[in-house]
PDB file of C-alpha atoms in Angstrom:
ATOM      1  CA  MET A   1      67.433  11.279  88.915  1.00  0.00           C
ATOM      2  CA  ASP A   2      69.305  14.574  88.639  1.00  0.00           C
ATOM      3  CA  ARG A   3      66.886  17.205  90.012  1.00  0.00           C
ATOM      4  CA  ALA A   4      69.195  19.936  88.859  1.00  0.00           C
ATOM      5  CA  GLY A   5      67.932  19.305  85.313  1.00  0.00           C
ATOM      6  CA  LEU A   6      64.223  19.815  86.152  1.00  0.00           C
ATOM      7  CA  PRO A   7      64.022  23.590  85.641  1.00  0.00           C
ATOM      8  CA  LYS A   8      65.469  23.202  82.173  1.00  0.00           C
ATOM      9  CA  ARG A   9      62.929  20.492  81.293  1.00  0.00           C
ATOM     10  CA  ARG A  10      60.073  22.618  82.653  1.00  0.00           C
ATOM     11  CA  PHE A  11      61.301  25.510  80.511  1.00  0.00           C
ATOM     12  CA  VAL A  12      61.306  23.344  77.421  1.00  0.00           C
ATOM     13  CA  LEU A  13      57.816  22.040  78.196  1.00  0.00           C
ATOM     14  CA  THR A  14      56.463  25.498  78.915  1.00  0.00           C
ATOM     15  CA  GLY A  15      57.988  26.833  75.720  1.00  0.00           C
ATOM     16  CA  SER A  16      56.410  24.009  73.703  1.00  0.00           C
ATOM     17  CA  LEU A  17      52.978  24.727  75.166  1.00  0.00           C
ATOM     18  CA  ALA A  18      53.320  28.404  74.370  1.00  0.00           C
ATOM     19  CA  ALA A  19      54.317  27.641  70.801  1.00  0.00           C
ATOM     20  CA  ALA A  20      51.348  25.306  70.419  1.00  0.00           C
ATOM     21  CA  ALA A  21      48.996  27.960  71.747  1.00  0.00           C
ATOM     22  CA  ALA A  22      50.405  30.502  69.324  1.00  0.00           C
ATOM     23  CA  ALA A  23      49.994  28.089  66.420  1.00  0.00           C
ATOM     24  CA  ALA A  24      46.390  27.392  67.443  1.00  0.00           C
ATOM     25  CA  SER A  25      45.741  31.098  67.525  1.00  0.00           C
ATOM     26  CA  VAL A  26      47.142  31.499  64.011  1.00  0.00           C
ATOM     27  CA  LEU A  27      45.089  28.580  62.718  1.00  0.00           C
ATOM     28  CA  SER A  28      41.986  29.987  64.377  1.00  0.00           C
ATOM     29  CA  GLY A  29      42.613  33.302  62.650  1.00  0.00           C
ATOM     30  CA  CYS A  30      43.004  31.587  59.291  1.00  0.00           C
ATOM     31  CA  SER A  31      39.675  29.801  59.618  1.00  0.00           C
ATOM     32  CA  ALA A  32      37.751  32.868  60.699  1.00  0.00           C
ATOM     33  CA  LYS A  33      35.535  34.556  58.132  1.00  0.00           C
ATOM     34  CA  SER A  34      37.031  37.611  56.487  1.00  0.00           C
ATOM     35  CA  THR A  35      35.384  40.977  56.865  1.00  0.00           C
ATOM     36  CA  PRO A  36      32.535  41.101  54.321  1.00  0.00           C
ATOM     37  CA  LYS A  37      32.969  43.519  51.445  1.00  0.00           C
ATOM     38  CA  ALA A  38      30.617  46.424  51.039  1.00  0.00           C
ATOM     39  CA  THR A  39      27.482  45.424  49.196  1.00  0.00           C
ATOM     40  CA  THR A  40      27.192  46.053  45.471  1.00  0.00           C
ATOM     41  CA  ALA A  41      23.632  44.753  45.339  1.00  0.00           C
ATOM     42  CA  ALA A  42      22.211  47.930  43.855  1.00  0.00           C
ATOM     43  CA  PRO A  43      25.092  50.061  42.501  1.00  0.00           C
ATOM     44  CA  GLU A  44      22.889  52.011  40.106  1.00  0.00           C
ATOM     45  CA  PRO A  45      19.171  52.665  39.727  1.00  0.00           C
ATOM     46  CA  ARG A  46      17.450  50.485  37.141  1.00  0.00           C
ATOM     47  CA  PRO A  47      17.052  52.362  33.834  1.00  0.00           C
ATOM     48  CA  SER A  48      13.360  53.059  33.345  1.00  0.00           C
ATOM     49  CA  THR A  49      13.349  54.518  29.820  1.00  0.00           C
ATOM     50  CA  PRO A  50      14.550  53.149  26.471  1.00  0.00           C
ATOM     51  CA  GLU A  51      17.182  55.883  26.266  1.00  0.00           C
ATOM     52  CA  ALA A  52      18.565  55.146  29.736  1.00  0.00           C
ATOM     53  CA  ALA A  53      18.591  51.395  29.139  1.00  0.00           C
ATOM     54  CA  TYR A  54      20.342  51.873  25.802  1.00  0.00           C
ATOM     55  CA  SER A  55      22.952  54.135  27.408  1.00  0.00           C
ATOM     56  CA  ARG A  56      23.628  51.522  30.112  1.00  0.00           C
ATOM     57  CA  LEU A  57      24.311  48.905  27.423  1.00  0.00           C
ATOM     58  CA  VAL A  58      26.530  51.286  25.425  1.00  0.00           C
ATOM     59  CA  GLU A  59      28.596  52.107  28.516  1.00  0.00           C
ATOM     60  CA  GLY A  60      28.947  48.419  29.376  1.00  0.00           C
ATOM     61  CA  ASN A  61      30.073  47.546  25.868  1.00  0.00           C
ATOM     62  CA  GLU A  62      32.639  50.343  25.902  1.00  0.00           C
ATOM     63  CA  ARG A  63      34.098  48.826  29.084  1.00  0.00           C
ATOM     64  CA  TRP A  64      34.132  45.391  27.436  1.00  0.00           C
ATOM     65  CA  VAL A  65      36.033  46.746  24.434  1.00  0.00           C
ATOM     66  CA  SER A  66      38.593  48.586  26.571  1.00  0.00           C
ATOM     67  CA  GLY A  67      38.933  45.825  29.151  1.00  0.00           C
ATOM     68  CA  ASP A  68      38.160  48.242  31.991  1.00  0.00           C
ATOM     69  CA  LEU A  69      35.301  46.146  33.371  1.00  0.00           C
ATOM     70  CA  ASN A  70      33.151  46.811  36.433  1.00  0.00           C
ATOM     71  CA  HIS A  71      31.727  43.268  36.756  1.00  0.00           C
ATOM     72  CA  PRO A  72      28.608  44.732  38.396  1.00  0.00           C
ATOM     73  CA  ASP A  73      25.881  42.828  40.219  1.00  0.00           C
ATOM     74  CA  ARG A  74      27.844  39.577  40.547  1.00  0.00           C
ATOM     75  CA  ASP A  75      28.361  39.076  44.274  1.00  0.00           C
ATOM     76  CA  PRO A  76      26.431  37.236  47.018  1.00  0.00           C
ATOM     77  CA  ASP A  77      24.679  40.443  48.072  1.00  0.00           C
ATOM     78  CA  ARG A  78      23.238  40.871  44.584  1.00  0.00           C
ATOM     79  CA  ARG A  79      22.281  37.197  44.457  1.00  0.00           C
ATOM     80  CA  ARG A  80      20.322  37.548  47.679  1.00  0.00           C
ATOM     81  CA  LEU A  81      18.712  40.794  46.536  1.00  0.00           C
ATOM     82  CA  VAL A  82      17.264  39.312  43.326  1.00  0.00           C
ATOM     83  CA  ALA A  83      16.488  35.867  44.740  1.00  0.00           C
ATOM     84  CA  GLU A  84      12.845  36.706  45.432  1.00  0.00           C
ATOM     85  CA  ALA A  85      12.096  39.007  42.490  1.00  0.00           C
ATOM     86  CA  GLN A  86      13.707  40.426  39.357  1.00  0.00           C
ATOM     87  CA  ASP A  87      13.335  43.636  37.387  1.00  0.00           C
ATOM     88  CA  PRO A  88      15.707  43.578  34.373  1.00  0.00           C
ATOM     89  CA  PHE A  89      16.115  46.715  32.274  1.00  0.00           C
ATOM     90  CA  GLY A  90      16.584  44.960  28.935  1.00  0.00           C
ATOM     91  CA  VAL A  91      15.761  41.934  26.792  1.00  0.00           C
ATOM     92  CA  ILE A  92      18.561  40.546  24.605  1.00  0.00           C
ATOM     93  CA  LEU A  93      17.790  38.142  21.761  1.00  0.00           C
ATOM     94  CA  SER A  94      21.097  36.819  20.488  1.00  0.00           C
ATOM     95  CA  CYS A  95      22.697  33.796  18.869  1.00  0.00           C
ATOM     96  CA  ILE A  96      23.748  30.633  20.705  1.00  0.00           C
ATOM     97  CA  ASP A  97      27.381  31.251  19.722  1.00  0.00           C
ATOM     98  CA  SER A  98      29.694  30.656  22.695  1.00  0.00           C
ATOM     99  CA  ARG A  99      31.705  33.776  21.833  1.00  0.00           C
ATOM    100  CA  VAL A 100      28.756  36.135  22.250  1.00  0.00           C
ATOM    101  CA  PRO A 101      27.560  36.057  25.889  1.00  0.00           C
ATOM    102  CA  PRO A 102      25.401  39.193  26.332  1.00  0.00           C
ATOM    103  CA  GLU A 103      25.984  39.547  30.065  1.00  0.00           C
ATOM    104  CA  LEU A 104      29.741  39.754  29.461  1.00  0.00           C
ATOM    105  CA  LEU A 105      29.925  41.944  26.373  1.00  0.00           C
ATOM    106  CA  PHE A 106      27.599  44.494  28.008  1.00  0.00           C
ATOM    107  CA  ASP A 107      29.358  44.150  31.398  1.00  0.00           C
ATOM    108  CA  THR A 108      26.157  43.420  33.318  1.00  0.00           C
ATOM    109  CA  GLY A 109      25.253  40.985  36.087  1.00  0.00           C
ATOM    110  CA  LEU A 110      22.531  39.094  37.925  1.00  0.00           C
ATOM    111  CA  GLY A 111      19.030  40.427  37.404  1.00  0.00           C
ATOM    112  CA  ASP A 112      20.028  43.005  34.786  1.00  0.00           C
ATOM    113  CA  LEU A 113      18.907  41.335  31.540  1.00  0.00           C
ATOM    114  CA  PHE A 114      16.425  38.835  30.157  1.00  0.00           C
ATOM    115  CA  VAL A 115      18.527  36.805  27.704  1.00  0.00           C
ATOM    116  CA  LEU A 116      17.254  34.541  24.929  1.00  0.00           C
ATOM    117  CA  ARG A 117      19.611  32.725  22.572  1.00  0.00           C
ATOM    118  CA  THR A 118      18.708  30.861  19.392  1.00  0.00           C
ATOM    119  CA  GLY A 119      20.659  29.868  16.294  1.00  0.00           C
ATOM    120  CA  GLY A 120      20.895  32.930  14.062  1.00  0.00           C
ATOM    121  CA  GLN A 121      18.348  34.763  16.262  1.00  0.00           C
ATOM    122  CA  ALA A 122      15.655  32.565  14.684  1.00  0.00           C
ATOM    123  CA  VAL A 123      12.230  33.301  16.147  1.00  0.00           C
ATOM    124  CA  GLY A 124       8.917  31.489  16.490  1.00  0.00           C
ATOM    125  CA  PRO A 125       5.878  31.739  18.773  1.00  0.00           C
ATOM    126  CA  VAL A 126       7.690  30.484  21.900  1.00  0.00           C
ATOM    127  CA  VAL A 127      10.673  32.777  21.374  1.00  0.00           C
ATOM    128  CA  THR A 128       8.469  35.763  20.571  1.00  0.00           C
ATOM    129  CA  GLY A 129       6.383  35.115  23.681  1.00  0.00           C
ATOM    130  CA  SER A 130       9.549  34.969  25.760  1.00  0.00           C
ATOM    131  CA  VAL A 131      10.724  38.296  24.323  1.00  0.00           C
ATOM    132  CA  GLU A 132       7.318  39.821  25.128  1.00  0.00           C
ATOM    133  CA  PHE A 133       7.435  38.687  28.765  1.00  0.00           C
ATOM    134  CA  GLY A 134       9.568  41.537  30.113  1.00  0.00           C
ATOM    135  CA  PRO A 135       7.950  44.480  28.307  1.00  0.00           C
ATOM    136  CA  MET A 136       4.398  43.205  28.796  1.00  0.00           C
ATOM    137  CA  THR A 137       4.605  42.054  32.420  1.00  0.00           C
ATOM    138  CA  ALA A 138       7.367  44.144  33.979  1.00  0.00           C
ATOM    139  CA  GLY A 139       7.682  47.235  31.807  1.00  0.00           C
ATOM    140  CA  THR A 140      11.145  46.344  30.527  1.00  0.00           C
ATOM    141  CA  PRO A 141      11.998  49.363  28.318  1.00  0.00           C
ATOM    142  CA  LEU A 142      14.404  47.850  25.798  1.00  0.00           C
ATOM    143  CA  ILE A 143      14.661  44.889  23.423  1.00  0.00           C
ATOM    144  CA  LEU A 144      17.935  44.370  21.565  1.00  0.00           C
ATOM    145  CA  VAL A 145      18.320  41.830  18.755  1.00  0.00           C
ATOM    146  CA  LEU A 146      22.009  40.986  18.479  1.00  0.00           C
ATOM    147  CA  GLY A 147      23.614  39.336  15.470  1.00  0.00           C
ATOM    148  CA  HIS A 148      27.323  38.754  15.198  1.00  0.00           C
ATOM    149  CA  GLN A 149      30.268  38.448  12.866  1.00  0.00           C
ATOM    150  CA  ARG A 150      30.948  34.980  11.364  1.00  0.00           C
ATOM    151  CA  CYS A 151      27.640  33.462  12.480  1.00  0.00           C
ATOM    152  CA  GLY A 152      27.835  29.726  11.763  1.00  0.00           C
ATOM    153  CA  ALA A 153      24.069  29.205  11.734  1.00  0.00           C
ATOM    154  CA  ILE A 154      23.539  31.862   9.093  1.00  0.00           C
ATOM    155  CA  ALA A 155      26.548  30.732   7.047  1.00  0.00           C
ATOM    156  CA  ALA A 156      25.185  27.165   6.945  1.00  0.00           C
ATOM    157  CA  THR A 157      21.683  28.398   6.105  1.00  0.00           C
ATOM    158  CA  TYR A 158      22.911  30.648   3.323  1.00  0.00           C
ATOM    159  CA  LYS A 159      24.808  27.768   1.706  1.00  0.00           C
ATOM    160  CA  ALA A 160      21.869  25.342   2.051  1.00  0.00           C
ATOM    161  CA  LEU A 161      19.343  27.776   0.573  1.00  0.00           C
ATOM    162  CA  ARG A 162      21.693  28.782  -2.218  1.00  0.00           C
ATOM    163  CA  ASP A 163      22.418  25.156  -3.138  1.00  0.00           C
ATOM    164  CA  GLY A 164      18.831  23.945  -2.674  1.00  0.00           C
ATOM    165  CA  THR A 165      19.764  21.443   0.044  1.00  0.00           C
ATOM    166  CA  SER A 166      18.444  20.809   3.558  1.00  0.00           C
ATOM    167  CA  LEU A 167      20.202  21.025   6.907  1.00  0.00           C
ATOM    168  CA  PRO A 168      20.172  17.868   9.070  1.00  0.00           C
ATOM    169  CA  GLY A 169      17.572  17.226  11.755  1.00  0.00           C
ATOM    170  CA  ASN A 170      15.834  20.168  13.358  1.00  0.00           C
ATOM    171  CA  LEU A 171      18.482  22.533  12.041  1.00  0.00           C
ATOM    172  CA  GLN A 172      16.241  22.808   8.999  1.00  0.00           C
ATOM    173  CA  ALA A 173      13.728  24.679  11.168  1.00  0.00           C
ATOM    174  CA  ILE A 174      16.371  27.354  11.679  1.00  0.00           C
ATOM    175  CA  ALA A 175      16.979  27.561   7.930  1.00  0.00           C
ATOM    176  CA  THR A 176      13.269  27.981   7.265  1.00  0.00           C
ATOM    177  CA  ALA A 177      13.024  30.776   9.834  1.00  0.00           C
ATOM    178  CA  LEU A 178      15.903  32.622   8.160  1.00  0.00           C
ATOM    179  CA  VAL A 179      14.420  32.573   4.646  1.00  0.00           C
ATOM    180  CA  PRO A 180      13.201  36.229   4.668  1.00  0.00           C
ATOM    181  CA  ALA A 181      16.744  37.400   5.442  1.00  0.00           C
ATOM    182  CA  TYR A 182      18.090  35.165   2.683  1.00  0.00           C
ATOM    183  CA  ASP A 183      15.630  36.590   0.152  1.00  0.00           C
ATOM    184  CA  LEU A 184      16.796  40.122   0.933  1.00  0.00           C
ATOM    185  CA  THR A 185      20.412  39.032   0.627  1.00  0.00           C
ATOM    186  CA  VAL A 186      19.892  37.460  -2.801  1.00  0.00           C
ATOM    187  CA  ASN A 187      18.489  40.765  -4.044  1.00  0.00           C
ATOM    188  CA  ASP A 188      21.425  42.780  -2.675  1.00  0.00           C
ATOM    189  CA  PRO A 189      24.295  40.504  -1.534  1.00  0.00           C
ATOM    190  CA  GLY A 190      26.968  43.161  -1.086  1.00  0.00           C
ATOM    191  CA  THR A 191      30.630  42.185  -1.066  1.00  0.00           C
ATOM    192  CA  ASP A 192      30.101  39.458   1.553  1.00  0.00           C
ATOM    193  CA  PRO A 193      26.708  37.725   1.198  1.00  0.00           C
ATOM    194  CA  VAL A 194      26.909  35.856   4.512  1.00  0.00           C
ATOM    195  CA  ASP A 195      27.720  38.999   6.493  1.00  0.00           C
ATOM    196  CA  THR A 196      24.973  40.829   4.623  1.00  0.00           C
ATOM    197  CA  MET A 197      22.529  38.074   5.550  1.00  0.00           C
ATOM    198  CA  ILE A 198      23.562  38.311   9.213  1.00  0.00           C
ATOM    199  CA  ARG A 199      22.696  41.993   9.216  1.00  0.00           C
ATOM    200  CA  ASN A 200      19.481  41.410   7.282  1.00  0.00           C
ATOM    201  CA  GLN A 201      18.381  38.800   9.804  1.00  0.00           C
ATOM    202  CA  VAL A 202      18.914  41.252  12.656  1.00  0.00           C
ATOM    203  CA  LYS A 203      16.859  43.914  10.888  1.00  0.00           C
ATOM    204  CA  VAL A 204      14.071  41.548   9.860  1.00  0.00           C
ATOM    205  CA  THR A 205      13.742  40.243  13.417  1.00  0.00           C
ATOM    206  CA  ALA A 206      13.863  43.685  15.045  1.00  0.00           C
ATOM    207  CA  ASP A 207      11.316  45.057  12.569  1.00  0.00           C
ATOM    208  CA  GLU A 208       8.958  42.128  13.154  1.00  0.00           C
ATOM    209  CA  LEU A 209       9.140  42.610  16.920  1.00  0.00           C
ATOM    210  CA  ARG A 210       8.654  46.359  16.573  1.00  0.00           C
ATOM    211  CA  ALA A 211       5.526  45.761  14.486  1.00  0.00           C
ATOM    212  CA  ASN A 212       4.279  42.989  16.783  1.00  0.00           C
ATOM    213  CA  ALA A 213       0.613  43.575  17.683  1.00  0.00           C
ATOM    214  CA  ASP A 214       1.389  43.458  21.406  1.00  0.00           C
ATOM    215  CA  LEU A 215       4.667  45.369  21.375  1.00  0.00           C
ATOM    216  CA  ALA A 216       3.845  48.023  18.759  1.00  0.00           C
ATOM    217  CA  PRO A 217       1.613  50.062  21.128  1.00  0.00           C
ATOM    218  CA  LEU A 218       4.467  50.233  23.669  1.00  0.00           C
ATOM    219  CA  VAL A 219       6.877  51.356  20.945  1.00  0.00           C
ATOM    220  CA  LYS A 220       4.411  53.991  19.726  1.00  0.00           C
ATOM    221  CA  LYS A 221       3.938  55.249  23.276  1.00  0.00           C
ATOM    222  CA  GLY A 222       7.701  55.586  23.696  1.00  0.00           C
ATOM    223  CA  SER A 223       7.973  53.217  26.644  1.00  0.00           C
ATOM    224  CA  LEU A 224       9.765  50.542  24.607  1.00  0.00           C
ATOM    225  CA  ALA A 225      12.502  50.556  21.972  1.00  0.00           C
ATOM    226  CA  VAL A 226      13.471  47.612  19.766  1.00  0.00           C
ATOM    227  CA  ILE A 227      17.051  47.828  18.554  1.00  0.00           C
ATOM    228  CA  GLY A 228      18.872  45.718  15.975  1.00  0.00           C
ATOM    229  CA  ALA A 229      22.637  45.449  16.488  1.00  0.00           C
ATOM    230  CA  TYR A 230      25.738  43.642  15.213  1.00  0.00           C
ATOM    231  CA  TYR A 231      28.606  42.357  17.370  1.00  0.00           C
ATOM    232  CA  SER A 232      32.171  42.223  16.048  1.00  0.00           C
ATOM    233  CA  LEU A 233      34.072  39.182  17.274  1.00  0.00           C
ATOM    234  CA  ASP A 234      37.316  40.907  16.321  1.00  0.00           C
ATOM    235  CA  THR A 235      36.881  44.175  18.213  1.00  0.00           C
ATOM    236  CA  GLY A 236      34.155  43.425  20.772  1.00  0.00           C
ATOM    237  CA  GLU A 237      32.183  46.438  19.593  1.00  0.00           C
ATOM    238  CA  VAL A 238      28.401  46.457  19.189  1.00  0.00           C
ATOM    239  CA  GLU A 239      27.169  48.435  16.190  1.00  0.00           C
ATOM    240  CA  VAL A 240      23.566  49.621  16.044  1.00  0.00           C
ATOM    241  CA  LEU A 241      21.838  48.820  12.756  1.00  0.00           C
ATOM    242  CA  THR A 242      18.284  49.960  13.412  1.00  0.00           C
ATOM    243  CA  GLY A 243      15.991  51.341  16.109  1.00  0.00           C
ATOM    244  CA  ARG A 244      18.340  53.484  18.177  1.00  0.00           C
ATOM    245  CA  PRO A 245      16.206  55.476  20.654  1.00  0.00           C
ATOM    246  CA  ALA A 246      15.696  59.058  19.523  1.00  0.00           C
ATOM    247  CA  GLY A 247      18.112  61.452  21.164  1.00  0.00           C
ATOM    248  CA  SER A 248      20.603  58.793  22.253  1.00  0.00           C
ATOM    249  CA  ALA A 249      24.260  58.801  21.293  1.00  0.00           C
ATOM    250  CA  SER A 250      25.895  56.584  18.708  1.00  0.00           C
ATOM    251  CA  ALA A 251      26.776  53.128  20.005  1.00  0.00           C
ATOM    252  CA  SER A 252      30.298  52.987  18.633  1.00  0.00           C
ATOM    253  CA  PRO A 253      32.651  54.812  16.273  1.00  0.00           C
ATOM    254  CA  SER A 254      32.582  51.779  13.973  1.00  0.00           C
ATOM    255  CA  ALA A 255      28.914  52.197  13.099  1.00  0.00           C
ATOM    256  CA  SER A 256      29.684  53.273   9.554  1.00  0.00           C
ATOM    257  CA  THR A 257      31.653  50.141   8.660  1.00  0.00           C
ATOM    258  CA  SER A 258      31.201  46.431   9.039  1.00  0.00           C
ATOM    259  CA  ALA A 259      33.759  43.827   9.973  1.00  0.00           C
ATOM    260  CA  SER A 260      33.723  41.070   7.397  1.00  0.00           C
ATOM    261  CA  PRO A 261      34.191  37.400   8.334  1.00  0.00           C
ATOM    262  CA  SER A 262      37.756  37.679   7.063  1.00  0.00           C
ATOM    263  CA  GLY A 263      38.385  40.354   9.671  1.00  0.00           C
ATOM    264  CA  SER A 264      38.691  43.337   7.342  1.00  0.00           C
ATOM    265  CA  ALA A 265      36.426  46.336   7.602  1.00  0.00           C
ATOM    266  CA  SER A 266      34.253  47.006   4.585  1.00  0.00           C
ATOM    267  CA  ALA A 267      31.354  49.263   3.789  1.00  0.00           C
ATOM    268  CA  SER A 268      28.000  47.560   3.556  1.00  0.00           C
ATOM    269  CA  PRO A 269      24.811  48.984   2.066  1.00  0.00           C
ATOM    270  CA  SER A 270      22.840  47.321   4.835  1.00  0.00           C
ATOM    271  CA  ALA A 271      25.026  48.620   7.654  1.00  0.00           C
ATOM    272  CA  SER A 272      23.855  52.198   7.906  1.00  0.00           C
ATOM    273  CA  PRO A 273      22.452  52.760  11.385  1.00  0.00           C
ATOM    274  CA  SER A 274      19.041  54.252  11.970  1.00  0.00           C
ATOM    275  CA  SER A 275      18.790  57.127  14.421  1.00  0.00           C
ATOM    276  CA  SER A 276      15.128  56.726  15.226  1.00  0.00           C
ATOM    277  CA  LEU A 277      12.427  54.164  15.793  1.00  0.00           C
ATOM    278  CA  SER A 278      10.927  54.733  12.375  1.00  0.00           C
ATOM    279  CA  PRO A 279      10.209  51.584  10.333  1.00  0.00           C
ATOM    280  CA  SER A 280      13.019  50.458   8.049  1.00  0.00           C
ATOM    281  CA  PRO A 281      12.755  49.158   4.464  1.00  0.00           C
ATOM    282  CA  PHE A 282      13.135  45.630   5.806  1.00  0.00           C
ATOM    283  CA  GLU A 283       9.528  45.588   7.002  1.00  0.00           C
ATOM    284  CA  SER A 284       8.617  44.820   3.401  1.00  0.00           C
ATOM    285  CA  ALA A 285       9.716  41.197   3.859  1.00  0.00           C
ATOM    286  CA  SER A 286       6.518  39.181   3.742  1.00  0.00           C
ATOM    287  CA  PRO A 287       5.656  35.761   5.249  1.00  0.00           C
ATOM    288  CA  SER A 288       4.712  34.578   1.774  1.00  0.00           C
ATOM    289  CA  ALA A 289       8.349  34.766   0.688  1.00  0.00           C
ATOM    290  CA  SER A 290       9.238  32.395   3.480  1.00  0.00           C
ATOM    291  CA  VAL A 291       6.607  29.886   2.452  1.00  0.00           C
ATOM    292  CA  SER A 292       7.574  29.833  -1.222  1.00  0.00           C
ATOM    293  CA  VAL A 293      11.297  29.372  -0.676  1.00  0.00           C
ATOM    294  CA  SER A 294      11.121  27.027   2.279  1.00  0.00           C
ATOM    295  CA  ALA A 295       8.904  24.712   0.266  1.00  0.00           C
ATOM    296  CA  SER A 296      11.670  24.289  -2.255  1.00  0.00           C
ATOM    297  CA  VAL A 297      14.324  23.341   0.320  1.00  0.00           C
ATOM    298  CA  SER A 298      12.328  21.195   2.720  1.00  0.00           C
TER     299      SER A 298
END
């Protein structure tokens, strides 16, 4: 064996070991946990009044429309914070439509909102009880009923009631619940009867909740507001139809017009927003109208 070659071999071996150690160090660094980000668990105090809660929703919707989103309350810190208890500042009753997720279009996160979703915002005892939960047990200061442009549930119901036919299966229960809004629409259909019925359904539902025996005292006291609103699929804007808290700003510059299902903006006699919590003309819809019409389509 040529011993003269040993130093060179030792050098190669030593160099290989050093390279392996360096690689191990790099791999160890890659597997190490990154420095945790600053917590965003409680970026803002919870709104405690109807006006403050409404303003929070307006600001979130403006970010949604512009695309300048905060994505608040959506990290592990927030998840851990609300894991044991929740204290949402609003209740949203909206449609099941996949294009209208309240948490996204108001740019909110975990623990911010109670959200209920039914076809066409149809209500019944279970839904009403669920809406009451926040205001009656946790002092939630705001309820917002949210209808939306091109609502399939209301379009199908309008056609069935107009033609005297029934919807399949339990969908007929939705149609029956929407009869008061249909009756109002027949009396004043506007240029787009389906869009008019969508807005009427929002107002009927908001007015019924505002006059609810358990919620009405909270509304009268000023600790709760019940708002009816309309969401445009085209623009992302939420337009207030009824029940805006007194003293609060307008929800959007589009409040004076409505986006029709065809996408064009058109004036609607039912679209004028209310600037107070005073009862609207839609409280005149009576349960008896629902019974008489639903009997003819069942």
